[in-house]
XYZ file of C-alpha atoms in Angstrom:
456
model
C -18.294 4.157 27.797
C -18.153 1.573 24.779
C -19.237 4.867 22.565
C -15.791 6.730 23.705
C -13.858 3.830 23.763
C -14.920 3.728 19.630
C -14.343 7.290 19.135
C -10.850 7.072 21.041
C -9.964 3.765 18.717
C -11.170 5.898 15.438
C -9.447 8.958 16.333
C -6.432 6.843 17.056
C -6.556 5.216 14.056
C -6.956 8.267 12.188
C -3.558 9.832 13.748
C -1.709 6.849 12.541
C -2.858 7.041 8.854
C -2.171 10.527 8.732
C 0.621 9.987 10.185
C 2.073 7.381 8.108
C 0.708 9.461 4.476
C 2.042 12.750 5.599
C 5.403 10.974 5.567
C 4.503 9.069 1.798
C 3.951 12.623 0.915
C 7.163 14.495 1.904
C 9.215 11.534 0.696
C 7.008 11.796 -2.568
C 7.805 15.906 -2.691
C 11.432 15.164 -1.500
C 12.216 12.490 -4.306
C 9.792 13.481 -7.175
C 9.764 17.496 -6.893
C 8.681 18.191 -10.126
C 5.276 17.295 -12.072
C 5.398 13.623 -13.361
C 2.864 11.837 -15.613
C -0.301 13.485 -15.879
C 0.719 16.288 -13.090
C 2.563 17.724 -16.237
C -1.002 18.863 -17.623
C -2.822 19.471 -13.898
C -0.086 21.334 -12.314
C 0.569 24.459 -14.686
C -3.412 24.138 -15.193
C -3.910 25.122 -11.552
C -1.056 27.321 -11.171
C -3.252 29.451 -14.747
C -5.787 29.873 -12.074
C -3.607 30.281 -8.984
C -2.417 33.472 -11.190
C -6.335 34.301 -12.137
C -5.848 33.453 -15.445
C -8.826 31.709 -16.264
C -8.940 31.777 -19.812
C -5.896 30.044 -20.125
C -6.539 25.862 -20.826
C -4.740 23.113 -21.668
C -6.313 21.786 -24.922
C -4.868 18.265 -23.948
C -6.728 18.372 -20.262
C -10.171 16.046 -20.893
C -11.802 16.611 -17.302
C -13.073 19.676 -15.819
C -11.197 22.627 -13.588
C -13.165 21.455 -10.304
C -10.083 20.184 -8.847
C -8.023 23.653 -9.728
C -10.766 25.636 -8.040
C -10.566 23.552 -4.903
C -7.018 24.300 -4.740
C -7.567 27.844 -5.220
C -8.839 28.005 -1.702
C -6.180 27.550 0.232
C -4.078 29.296 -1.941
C -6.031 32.739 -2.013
C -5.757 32.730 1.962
C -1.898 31.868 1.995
C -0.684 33.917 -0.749
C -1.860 37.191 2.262
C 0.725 35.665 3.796
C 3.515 35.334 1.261
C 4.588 34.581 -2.089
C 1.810 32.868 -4.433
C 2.080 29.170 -2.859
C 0.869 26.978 -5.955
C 4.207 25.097 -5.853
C 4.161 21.245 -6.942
C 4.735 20.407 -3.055
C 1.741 23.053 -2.252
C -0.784 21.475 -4.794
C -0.226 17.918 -3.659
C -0.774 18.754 0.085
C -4.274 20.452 -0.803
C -4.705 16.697 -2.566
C -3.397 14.488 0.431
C -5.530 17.027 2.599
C -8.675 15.607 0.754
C -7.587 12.397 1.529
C -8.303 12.909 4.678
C -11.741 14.415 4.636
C -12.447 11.063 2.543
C -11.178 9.007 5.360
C -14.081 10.253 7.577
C -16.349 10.031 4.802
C -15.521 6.779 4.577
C -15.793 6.127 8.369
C -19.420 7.167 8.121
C -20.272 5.107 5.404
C -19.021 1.933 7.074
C -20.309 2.995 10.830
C -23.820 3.248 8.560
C -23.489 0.004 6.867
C -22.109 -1.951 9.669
C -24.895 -1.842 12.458
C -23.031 -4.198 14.366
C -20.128 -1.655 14.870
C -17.702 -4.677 14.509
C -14.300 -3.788 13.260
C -15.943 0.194 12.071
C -12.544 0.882 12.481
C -10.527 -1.674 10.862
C -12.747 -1.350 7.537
C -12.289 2.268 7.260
C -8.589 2.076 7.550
C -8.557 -0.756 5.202
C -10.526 0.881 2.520
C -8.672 4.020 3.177
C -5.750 2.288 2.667
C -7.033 1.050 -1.110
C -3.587 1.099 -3.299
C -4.616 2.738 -6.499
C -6.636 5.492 -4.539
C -3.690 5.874 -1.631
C -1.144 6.361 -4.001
C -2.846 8.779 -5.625
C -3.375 10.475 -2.505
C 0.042 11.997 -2.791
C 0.268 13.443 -6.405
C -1.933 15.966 -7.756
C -4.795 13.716 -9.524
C -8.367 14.416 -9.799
C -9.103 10.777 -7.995
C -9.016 11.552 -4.332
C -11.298 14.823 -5.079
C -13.756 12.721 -7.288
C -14.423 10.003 -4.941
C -14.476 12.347 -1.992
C -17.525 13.549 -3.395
C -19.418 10.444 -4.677
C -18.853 8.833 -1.553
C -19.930 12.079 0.112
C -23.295 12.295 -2.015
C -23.930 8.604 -0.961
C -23.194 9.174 2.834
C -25.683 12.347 2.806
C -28.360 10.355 0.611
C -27.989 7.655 3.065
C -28.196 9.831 5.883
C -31.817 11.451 4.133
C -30.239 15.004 3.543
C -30.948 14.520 -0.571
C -30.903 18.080 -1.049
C -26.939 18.244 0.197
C -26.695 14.986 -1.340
C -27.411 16.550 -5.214
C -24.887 19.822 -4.490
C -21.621 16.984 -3.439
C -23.326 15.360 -6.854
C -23.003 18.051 -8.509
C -19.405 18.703 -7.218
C -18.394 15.638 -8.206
C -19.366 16.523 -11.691
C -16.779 18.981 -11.965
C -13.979 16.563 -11.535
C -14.899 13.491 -13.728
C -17.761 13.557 -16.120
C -18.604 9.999 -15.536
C -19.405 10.450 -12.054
C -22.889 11.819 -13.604
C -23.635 8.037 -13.634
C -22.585 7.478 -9.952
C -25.034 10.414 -8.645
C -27.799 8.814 -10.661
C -27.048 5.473 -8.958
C -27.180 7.130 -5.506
C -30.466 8.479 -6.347
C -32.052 5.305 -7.971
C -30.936 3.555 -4.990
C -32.708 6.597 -2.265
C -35.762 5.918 -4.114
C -35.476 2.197 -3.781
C -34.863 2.540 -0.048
C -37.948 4.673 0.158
C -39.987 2.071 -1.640
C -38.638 -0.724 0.542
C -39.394 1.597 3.758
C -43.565 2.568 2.911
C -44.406 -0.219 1.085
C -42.412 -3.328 2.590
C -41.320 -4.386 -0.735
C -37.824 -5.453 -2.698
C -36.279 -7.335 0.291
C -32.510 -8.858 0.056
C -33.092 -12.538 -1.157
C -36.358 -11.875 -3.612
C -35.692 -12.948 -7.050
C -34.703 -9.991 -9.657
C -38.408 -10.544 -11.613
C -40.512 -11.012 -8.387
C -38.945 -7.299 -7.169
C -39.306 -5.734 -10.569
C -42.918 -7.136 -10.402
C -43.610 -5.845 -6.634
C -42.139 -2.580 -7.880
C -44.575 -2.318 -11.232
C -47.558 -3.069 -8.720
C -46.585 -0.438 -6.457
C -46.193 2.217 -9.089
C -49.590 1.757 -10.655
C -50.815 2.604 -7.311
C -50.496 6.036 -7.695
C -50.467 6.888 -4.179
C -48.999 9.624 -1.753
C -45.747 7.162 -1.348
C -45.207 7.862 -5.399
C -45.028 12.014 -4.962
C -42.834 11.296 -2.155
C -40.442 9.459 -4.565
C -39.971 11.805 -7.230
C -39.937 14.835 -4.893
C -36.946 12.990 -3.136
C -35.199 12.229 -6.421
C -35.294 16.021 -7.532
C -32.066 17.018 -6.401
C -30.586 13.578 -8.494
C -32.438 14.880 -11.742
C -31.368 18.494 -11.618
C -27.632 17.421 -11.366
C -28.290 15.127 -14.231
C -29.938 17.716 -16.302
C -27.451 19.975 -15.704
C -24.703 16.879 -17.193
C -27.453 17.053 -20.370
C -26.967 20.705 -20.762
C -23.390 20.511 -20.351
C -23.107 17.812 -23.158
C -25.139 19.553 -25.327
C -22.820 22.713 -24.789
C -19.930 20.855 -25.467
C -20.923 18.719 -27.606
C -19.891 15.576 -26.009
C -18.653 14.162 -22.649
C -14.844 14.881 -22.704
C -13.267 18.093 -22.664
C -10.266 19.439 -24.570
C -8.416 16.260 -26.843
C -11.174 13.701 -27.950
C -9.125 12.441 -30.407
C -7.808 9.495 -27.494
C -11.352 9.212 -25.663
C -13.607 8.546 -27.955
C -16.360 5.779 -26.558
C -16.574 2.702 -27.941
C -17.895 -0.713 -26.977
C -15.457 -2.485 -24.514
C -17.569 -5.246 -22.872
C -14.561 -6.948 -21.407
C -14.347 -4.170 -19.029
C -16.507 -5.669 -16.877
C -14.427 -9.088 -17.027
C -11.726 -7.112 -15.824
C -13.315 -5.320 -13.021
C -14.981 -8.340 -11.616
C -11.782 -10.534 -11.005
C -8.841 -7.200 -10.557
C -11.791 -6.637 -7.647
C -12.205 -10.341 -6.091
C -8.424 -10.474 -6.522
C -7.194 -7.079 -4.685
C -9.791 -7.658 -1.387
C -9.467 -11.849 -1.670
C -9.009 -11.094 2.297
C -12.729 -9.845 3.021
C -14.213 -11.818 -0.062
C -12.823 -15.276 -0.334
C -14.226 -15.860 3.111
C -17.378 -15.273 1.985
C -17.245 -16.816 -1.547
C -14.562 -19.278 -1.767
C -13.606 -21.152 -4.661
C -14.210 -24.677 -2.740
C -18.397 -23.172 -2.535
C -18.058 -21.935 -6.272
C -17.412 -25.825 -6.856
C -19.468 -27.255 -4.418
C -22.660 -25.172 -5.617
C -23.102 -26.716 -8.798
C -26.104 -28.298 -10.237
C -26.776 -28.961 -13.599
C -28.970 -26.270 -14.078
C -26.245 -23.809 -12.981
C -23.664 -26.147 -14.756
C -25.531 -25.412 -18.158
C -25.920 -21.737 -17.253
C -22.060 -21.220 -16.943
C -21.402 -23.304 -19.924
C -23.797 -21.172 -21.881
C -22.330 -17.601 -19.941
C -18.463 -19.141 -20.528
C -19.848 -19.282 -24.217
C -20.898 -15.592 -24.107
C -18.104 -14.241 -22.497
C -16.020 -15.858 -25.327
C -17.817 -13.912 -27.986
C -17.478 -10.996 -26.154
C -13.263 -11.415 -25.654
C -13.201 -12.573 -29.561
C -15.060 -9.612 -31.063
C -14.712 -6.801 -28.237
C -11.047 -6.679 -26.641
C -9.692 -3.379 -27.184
C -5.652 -2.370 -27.354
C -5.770 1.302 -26.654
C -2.671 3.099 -28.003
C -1.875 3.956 -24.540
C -1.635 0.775 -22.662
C 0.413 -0.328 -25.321
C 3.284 2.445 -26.160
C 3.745 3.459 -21.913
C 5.592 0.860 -20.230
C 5.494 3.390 -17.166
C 1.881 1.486 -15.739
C 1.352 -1.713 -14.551
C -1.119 -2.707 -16.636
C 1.229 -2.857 -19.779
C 2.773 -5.425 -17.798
C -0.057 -7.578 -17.433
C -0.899 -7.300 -20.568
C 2.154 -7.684 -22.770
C 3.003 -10.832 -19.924
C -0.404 -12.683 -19.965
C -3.149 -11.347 -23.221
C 0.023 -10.899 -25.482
C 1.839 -13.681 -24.536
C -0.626 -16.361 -26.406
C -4.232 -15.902 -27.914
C -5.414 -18.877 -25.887
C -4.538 -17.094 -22.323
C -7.234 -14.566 -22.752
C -10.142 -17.892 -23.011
C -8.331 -19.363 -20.272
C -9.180 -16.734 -17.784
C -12.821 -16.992 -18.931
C -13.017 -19.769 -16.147
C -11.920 -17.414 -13.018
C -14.243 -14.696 -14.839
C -17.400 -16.783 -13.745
C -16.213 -17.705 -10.828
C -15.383 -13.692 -9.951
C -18.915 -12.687 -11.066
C -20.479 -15.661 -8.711
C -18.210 -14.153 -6.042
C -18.633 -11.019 -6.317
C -23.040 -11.890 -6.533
C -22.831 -13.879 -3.351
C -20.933 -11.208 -1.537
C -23.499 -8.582 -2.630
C -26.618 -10.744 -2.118
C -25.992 -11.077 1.897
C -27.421 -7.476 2.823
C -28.527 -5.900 -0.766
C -31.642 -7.013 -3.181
C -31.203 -8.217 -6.572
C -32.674 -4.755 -8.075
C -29.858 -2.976 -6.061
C -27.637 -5.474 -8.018
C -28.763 -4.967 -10.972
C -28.036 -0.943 -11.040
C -24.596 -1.525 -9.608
C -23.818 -3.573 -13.001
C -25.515 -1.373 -15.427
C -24.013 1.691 -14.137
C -20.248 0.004 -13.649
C -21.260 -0.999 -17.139
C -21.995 2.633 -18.146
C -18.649 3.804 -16.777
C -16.344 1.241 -18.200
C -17.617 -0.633 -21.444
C -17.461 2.838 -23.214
C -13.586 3.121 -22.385
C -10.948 1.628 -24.592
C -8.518 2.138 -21.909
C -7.543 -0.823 -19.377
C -7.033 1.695 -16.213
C -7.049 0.450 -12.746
C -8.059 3.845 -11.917
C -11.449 3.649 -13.988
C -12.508 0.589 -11.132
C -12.377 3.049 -8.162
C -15.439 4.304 -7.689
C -17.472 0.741 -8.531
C -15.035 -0.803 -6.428
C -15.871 1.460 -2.989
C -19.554 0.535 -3.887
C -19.015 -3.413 -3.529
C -16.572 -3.588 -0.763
C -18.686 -0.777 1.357
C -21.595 -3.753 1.124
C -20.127 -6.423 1.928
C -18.677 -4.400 4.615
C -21.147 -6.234 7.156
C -20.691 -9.324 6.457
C -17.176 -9.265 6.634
C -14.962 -10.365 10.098
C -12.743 -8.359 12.225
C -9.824 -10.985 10.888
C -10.699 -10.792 7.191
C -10.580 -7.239 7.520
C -7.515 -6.711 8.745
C -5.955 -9.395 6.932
C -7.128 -7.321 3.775
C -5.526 -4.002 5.227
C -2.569 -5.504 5.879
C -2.219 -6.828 2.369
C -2.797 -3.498 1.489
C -0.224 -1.926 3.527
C 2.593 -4.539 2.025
C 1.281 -3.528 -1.977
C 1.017 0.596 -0.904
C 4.927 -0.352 0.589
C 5.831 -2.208 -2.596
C 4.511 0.098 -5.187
C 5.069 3.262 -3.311
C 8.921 1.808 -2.895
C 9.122 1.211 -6.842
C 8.081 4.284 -7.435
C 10.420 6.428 -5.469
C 13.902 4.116 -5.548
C 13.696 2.025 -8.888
C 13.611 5.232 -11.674
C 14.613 4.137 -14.850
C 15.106 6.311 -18.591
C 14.088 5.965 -21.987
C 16.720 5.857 -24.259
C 14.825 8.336 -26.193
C 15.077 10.505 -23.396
C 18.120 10.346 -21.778
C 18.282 11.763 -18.342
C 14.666 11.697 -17.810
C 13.049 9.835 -14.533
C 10.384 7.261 -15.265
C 8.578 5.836 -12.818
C 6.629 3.412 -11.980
C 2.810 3.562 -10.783
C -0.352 2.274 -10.906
């Protein structure tokens, strides 16, 4: 009875997201009918294919065709029934469609981290309703499709089906390159759980040295448990030797212009990423990490280690902020605004956050430490480091994917009330932004008559 009575309140759930994004979307298709921002390079893109004209490619496109080909499917089976369908309005429903395949995914990923089966459903509509990813739900971006499939390889590794786990890896590949470094994270962290499960070793709450040491023991064993690891990682290293192959091909990550994307060393990502993601889910974290413990945890051991981190992270802002071109020549993107209103506005505001910074990363540590081990830890950062230090761009979009990985672990600890506090904050931004964007248009004066619009 309880079991139906869950599967009712999912399903039911479930209707009224749909329900409420179908309608985002057709206001989106009514208001905005032609390509805007980046759909300008995606849309003609997939209509090259829609047409089978495959060796046709946008030189200014830097990610690969995997979202095109997606899109393809649903367009050979209509065009039987009519004219070739690979209209704006037609390309953005096969988008919002994925949207709702990751909602599921999403519900399986939180019904398998939350044991308790406490609020399953209020989490997954509150990290469905996540307000960079949902508004990209209803244009034609490669986001929805890319995290569909990370979070799909990590809900199949999970689950023990590695094998599937590597081919939605691999997938995921063909819509963001970087997601190479997500897929090797999933498979780090199967072999971990393997470890943990034949050798009771690397528990939640064991210093970072004392599991790296347990680990190092374990491995010069040489026993059966060891062939049982690297057979399970397998499917991991073929998709990342396929990436190798690919680079090597192409002679780099990006595809098409490289002129704009060219890595570089960008450490304040990570100061970024750590307080934009205490900040946007404050709801499910603050309980859990709340600036009153931040204060009240000090010692002067950790007093001195702050000091000495605060002195760090200063170095790092002073020598290793980046202004990309882009954030500041489109005024189209929020984060111009927070940039040209808070690092522009005086020098001394950027070592003034430095202080929030610390307390994000303690935050963000104590949130994690509840249910995951400091090794597990330790791979999130280096691979959110991988992804973002190498950017020069300050893109909310970029924090997506490392995002989904923190807030799906935390996911048990928190309450039925935090989490629907934190999807109802995200319902008033999605109604704020998604608002903006459709009613407050504005023009350059350079190009007079154009729509602008506003989005994340």
């Amino acid at each position: 009875m309880a079991q139906c009575q869950r599967s009712l309140t999912i399903l039911s759930v479930f209707v009224l997201y749909a329900s409420i994004s179908y309608g985002v979307l057709h206001r989106v298709n009514t208001k905005v009918p032609s390509p805007y921002m980046d759909e300008v390079f995606h849309i003609p893109q997939a209509q090259h294919y829609c047409r089978g004209h495959f060796g046709v490619w946008d030189p200014k496109l830097t990610t690969p065709p995997g979202l095109y080909l997606i899109s393809m499917v649903p367009a050979s089976l209509l065009s039987m029934l009519g004219p070739h369908p690979c209209s704006p309005e037609f390309l953005r429903t096969t988008n919002w469609a994925l949207s709702l395949l990751l909602f599921w995914t999403i519900h399986g990923l939180v019904k398998r981290l939350r044991p308790a089966q406490s609020a399953v459903a209020a989490t997954t509509l509150s990290l469905s309703l996540f307000p960079v990813s949902f508004f990209l739900h209803h244009m034609y971006y490669t986001d929805t499709a890319s995290l569909l499939f990370v979070l799909l390889s990590y809900s199949l590794s999970l689950s023990h089906r590695h094998l599937a786990a590597g081919v939605a890896g691999f997938v995921s590949l063909w819509l963001r390159q970087t997601n190479v470094i997500w897929i090797v994270f999933i498979g780090a962290s199967a072999a971990l759980r393997e470890i943990q499960q034949r050798a009771n070793i690397v528990h939640p709450g064991d210093s970072l040295l004392g599991s790296i040491g347990q680990l190092l023991k374990w491995a010069a064993g040489m026993d059966r448990g060891v062939l049982r690891v690297m057979q399970l990682l397998l499917p991991y290293a073929l998709v990342a030797t396929c990436f190798a192959a690919f680079v090597h091909v192409n002679r780099g990550i990006v595809l098409g212009d490289k002129s704009n994307h060219e890595p570089v060393l960008h450490i304040p990502q990570i100061l970024y990423f750590c307080s934009y993601t205490v900040g946007i889910s404050a709801p499910a974290i603050l309980p859990l990490a709340s600036p009153r413990w931040f204060v009240r945890q000090f010692t002067v051991p950790k007093l001195v280690f702050s000091l000495m981190l605060g002195m760090a992270m200063a170095i790092c802002i002073g020598r290793y902020t980046i202004e990309h071109p882009f954030l500041l020549s489109d005024n189209r993107h929020y984060p111009f605004y927070i940039w040209k209103n808070v690092f522009r506005r005086h020098w001394i505001f950027r070592y003034a956050l430095i202080p929030p910074y610390i307390y994000a990363l303690a935050a963000l540590n104590r949130s994690l430490s509840m249910d995951t081990t400091a090794l597990w830890r330790l791979g999130l950062a280096l691979c959110t480091a991988a992804v973002l230090v190498p950017s020069p761009l300050l893109e909310f979009r970029y924090f997506t994917v490392p995002y989904f990985f923190v807030r799906l672990h935390i996911a048990s600890r928190t309450t039925t009330r935090a989490v629907l506090l934190e999807a109802l904050w995200f319902a008033a931004i999605n109604a704020a932004t998604i608002w903006v964007f459709i009613n407050r248009p504005f023009a350059w004066a350079s190009e007079p008559g154009q729509l602008q619009r506003f989005m994340w």
